[in-house]
Amino acid sequence: RLAWARSEDIRRRFLMVVLSVALVWGGLMTIPTVLGWMPLGPVQSANNIAFFVANAVALIALVLRPKAFIHVASGFFLAAFAYISAAQFFVLHDQLRLLLFFPLVGGAFLILGSAPGWAMIAGAFGVFAIAFASGLFDLSPLAASTFVLTLTVTGIFFQVFEVQTGAALHTISRQNLALEVAARQDALTGLLNRRALQESLQSHFIPDPPSARSGEAAVLSLAFVDVDRFKEINDRFGHAAGDAVLVAIADVLRAVLDGNDAVAARIGGEEFAIMLPGTRLAEAHAVSERIRTAVAAADLGVGPDLGPVTVSIGVASSEAALHSADAILRAADAAMYVAKRDGRDRVVVWVD
């Protein structure tokens, strides 16, 4: 979907260029026609004016309603095909009028896709066949076959180009998505990282602060989770064991928060944070207690010598006049340090 959206944006911009060029070209054709400097006959002179007006309308419509891109493009190419087809029957002294089909076909492939492009080619062959059979072209069979073959090869080239461009856009979109995920995800635990957590917090407080809302939408609680004596774990058992502990705790968080709207993140080192939207302080305290007891009871798979691993948790809520992301982050962090100071393996609620 992302690749298609980006492709559509490129094609819309290209259509803007095509319409602008066609408008200038139509003006350059219409002015001398009206002044009698380029006699094309009454029918094609009227067609020139009509095509110029159609270009102007299409360009204005695309500017005012960019989401109607496909409809504007379809209308323009149908009008252009009719205009060029009419030239094959009414401008007989222009020996190169068949060349007008080539930019039309190229534009159709690049803007509308391969199916409309091949439809334009088939239509051009049909118009040429009728005009040629009517004696309106003084061409040899070799010249006629050259036109048919060249337009066919042109279609093949644009078909290959469209396929390769689509594949390239899809690859770029997948790579960009992977980079975006990597930029928001903690590589070790698979949880969100600090940046992603802060973005989620900001989205809650901006553009409207909780005080400007009502009901549960105004409430946000945040829990800071810190692994107790984590440096000792690394020193005694090695960093691989420490990483295993962090991964296991991340799994505990997922299990406890399953089915909840909570956002869990590893915000650095041995620290985790849990954003609890629509959760009041009492409920956030209960959730934090479940996390604390679940971690203490969990088999973290590091070894029997490790013993139980505990966590200290600080909880803060926007109910306590914390109306910014920075304020609630500082409050939860402060409560967590009180939990560690008071003996660890406990949950402390921040109170102003």
Short mmCIF file of C-alpha atoms in Angstrom, two decimals, residues 190-326:
data_model
loop_
_atom_site.label_atom_id
_atom_site.label_comp_id
_atom_site.label_asym_id
_atom_site.label_seq_id
_atom_site.Cartn_x
_atom_site.Cartn_y
_atom_site.Cartn_z
CA GLY A 190 11.61 -6.58 20.56
CA LEU A 191 9.75 -4.02 22.67
CA LEU A 192 9.46 -0.39 21.63
CA ASN A 193 12.43 1.84 22.40
CA ARG A 194 12.60 5.14 24.28
CA ARG A 195 11.94 7.20 21.15
CA ALA A 196 8.77 5.28 20.34
CA LEU A 197 7.54 5.57 23.93
CA GLN A 198 8.09 9.32 23.96
CA GLU A 199 6.22 9.65 20.66
CA SER A 200 3.30 7.71 22.14
CA LEU A 201 3.29 9.92 25.21
CA GLN A 202 3.44 13.07 23.12
CA SER A 203 0.50 11.87 21.04
CA HIS A 204 -1.56 11.64 24.25
CA PHE A 205 -0.70 15.14 25.48
CA ILE A 206 -0.67 16.91 22.09
CA PRO A 207 -2.57 18.73 20.66
CA ASP A 208 -4.93 18.79 23.65
CA PRO A 209 -3.75 18.35 27.25
CA PRO A 210 -5.68 15.83 29.37
CA SER A 211 -7.29 18.72 31.25
CA ALA A 212 -9.09 19.72 28.05
CA ARG A 213 -10.63 16.25 27.67
CA SER A 214 -13.23 14.32 29.58
CA GLY A 215 -13.68 10.75 30.79
CA GLU A 216 -11.13 7.98 30.45
CA ALA A 217 -9.52 9.63 27.41
CA ALA A 218 -8.04 12.22 29.78
CA VAL A 219 -6.32 9.64 31.99
CA LEU A 220 -2.84 8.28 31.45
CA SER A 221 -0.65 6.31 33.83
CA LEU A 222 3.00 5.43 33.41
CA ALA A 223 5.08 2.78 35.19
CA PHE A 224 8.88 2.72 35.30
CA VAL A 225 10.32 -0.78 35.82
CA ASP A 226 13.97 -1.17 36.88
CA VAL A 227 15.73 -4.52 37.34
CA ASP A 228 17.23 -4.74 40.83
CA ARG A 229 20.99 -5.36 41.18
CA PHE A 230 21.37 -5.76 37.41
CA LYS A 231 25.04 -4.78 37.50
CA GLU A 232 25.66 -7.64 39.90
CA ILE A 233 23.99 -10.05 37.46
CA ASN A 234 26.27 -8.87 34.67
CA ASP A 235 29.38 -9.03 36.86
CA ARG A 236 28.67 -12.53 38.22
CA PHE A 237 27.20 -14.27 35.19
CA GLY A 238 28.29 -12.17 32.22
CA HIS A 239 26.52 -9.87 29.83
CA ALA A 240 24.95 -12.77 27.92
CA ALA A 241 23.12 -13.76 31.11
CA GLY A 242 22.11 -10.15 31.65
CA ASP A 243 20.68 -9.96 28.14
CA ALA A 244 18.77 -13.20 28.77
CA VAL A 245 17.25 -11.65 31.90
CA LEU A 246 16.12 -8.58 29.98
CA VAL A 247 14.54 -10.71 27.25
CA ALA A 248 12.75 -12.85 29.85
CA ILE A 249 11.41 -9.76 31.65
CA ALA A 250 10.17 -8.39 28.33
CA ASP A 251 8.28 -11.67 27.85
CA VAL A 252 6.77 -11.31 31.32
CA LEU A 253 5.60 -7.80 30.46
CA ARG A 254 3.95 -9.05 27.28
CA ALA A 255 2.20 -11.86 29.17
CA VAL A 256 0.89 -9.62 31.94
CA LEU A 257 -0.21 -6.87 29.55
CA ASP A 258 -1.75 -9.20 26.95
CA GLY A 259 -5.14 -7.90 25.86
CA ASN A 260 -4.43 -4.49 27.37
CA ASP A 261 -3.94 -1.23 25.47
CA ALA A 262 -0.65 -0.73 27.30
CA VAL A 263 2.53 0.26 25.46
CA ALA A 264 5.66 -1.46 26.81
CA ALA A 265 9.15 -0.22 25.99
CA ARG A 266 12.74 -0.76 26.99
CA ILE A 267 14.03 2.75 27.57
CA GLY A 268 17.66 1.94 28.25
CA GLY A 269 19.90 -0.52 30.09
CA GLU A 270 17.81 -2.43 32.61
CA GLU A 271 14.93 0.05 32.60
CA PHE A 272 11.50 -0.54 31.11
CA ALA A 273 8.44 1.71 30.90
CA ILE A 274 4.77 0.90 30.49
CA MET A 275 2.31 3.47 29.19
CA LEU A 276 -1.25 2.75 30.34
CA PRO A 277 -3.74 4.95 28.47
CA GLY A 278 -7.20 5.22 29.98
CA THR A 279 -5.92 3.68 33.24
CA ARG A 280 -6.33 5.40 36.57
CA LEU A 281 -3.68 5.34 39.26
CA ALA A 282 -5.23 2.59 41.40
CA GLU A 283 -5.53 0.23 38.45
CA ALA A 284 -2.01 1.10 37.25
CA HIS A 285 -0.73 0.25 40.72
CA ALA A 286 -2.49 -3.14 40.55
CA VAL A 287 -1.02 -3.86 37.11
CA SER A 288 2.45 -2.95 38.39
CA GLU A 289 2.06 -5.30 41.34
CA ARG A 290 1.14 -8.14 38.98
CA ILE A 291 4.27 -7.39 36.96
CA ARG A 292 6.45 -7.31 40.08
CA THR A 293 5.18 -10.66 41.41
CA ALA A 294 5.30 -12.27 37.95
CA VAL A 295 8.95 -11.29 37.47
CA ALA A 296 9.91 -12.55 40.93
CA ALA A 297 8.19 -15.88 40.28
CA ALA A 298 9.45 -16.34 36.74
CA ASP A 299 12.09 -18.86 35.74
CA LEU A 300 14.38 -16.62 33.72
CA GLY A 301 16.37 -19.55 32.37
CA VAL A 302 19.79 -18.23 33.37
CA GLY A 303 20.72 -20.83 36.00
CA PRO A 304 19.99 -21.95 39.55
CA ASP A 305 22.80 -19.82 41.01
CA LEU A 306 21.11 -16.61 39.88
CA GLY A 307 18.26 -16.81 42.34
CA PRO A 308 15.09 -14.72 42.02
CA VAL A 309 15.28 -11.53 40.00
CA THR A 310 13.20 -8.65 41.28
CA VAL A 311 12.16 -5.26 39.94
CA SER A 312 11.41 -1.88 41.44
CA ILE A 313 8.51 0.01 39.90
CA GLY A 314 7.48 3.64 40.07
CA VAL A 315 3.98 4.65 38.97
CA ALA A 316 2.65 8.09 38.07
CA SER A 317 -0.66 9.26 36.65
CA SER A 318 -1.93 12.34 34.84
CA GLU A 319 -4.62 12.44 37.54
CA ALA A 320 -2.00 14.12 39.76
CA ALA A 321 -1.81 17.31 37.64
CA LEU A 322 0.85 15.83 35.34
CA HIS A 323 -0.15 17.35 32.04
CA SER A 324 2.91 16.82 29.84
CA ALA A 325 5.00 13.90 28.67
CA ASP A 326 8.11 15.20 30.42
#
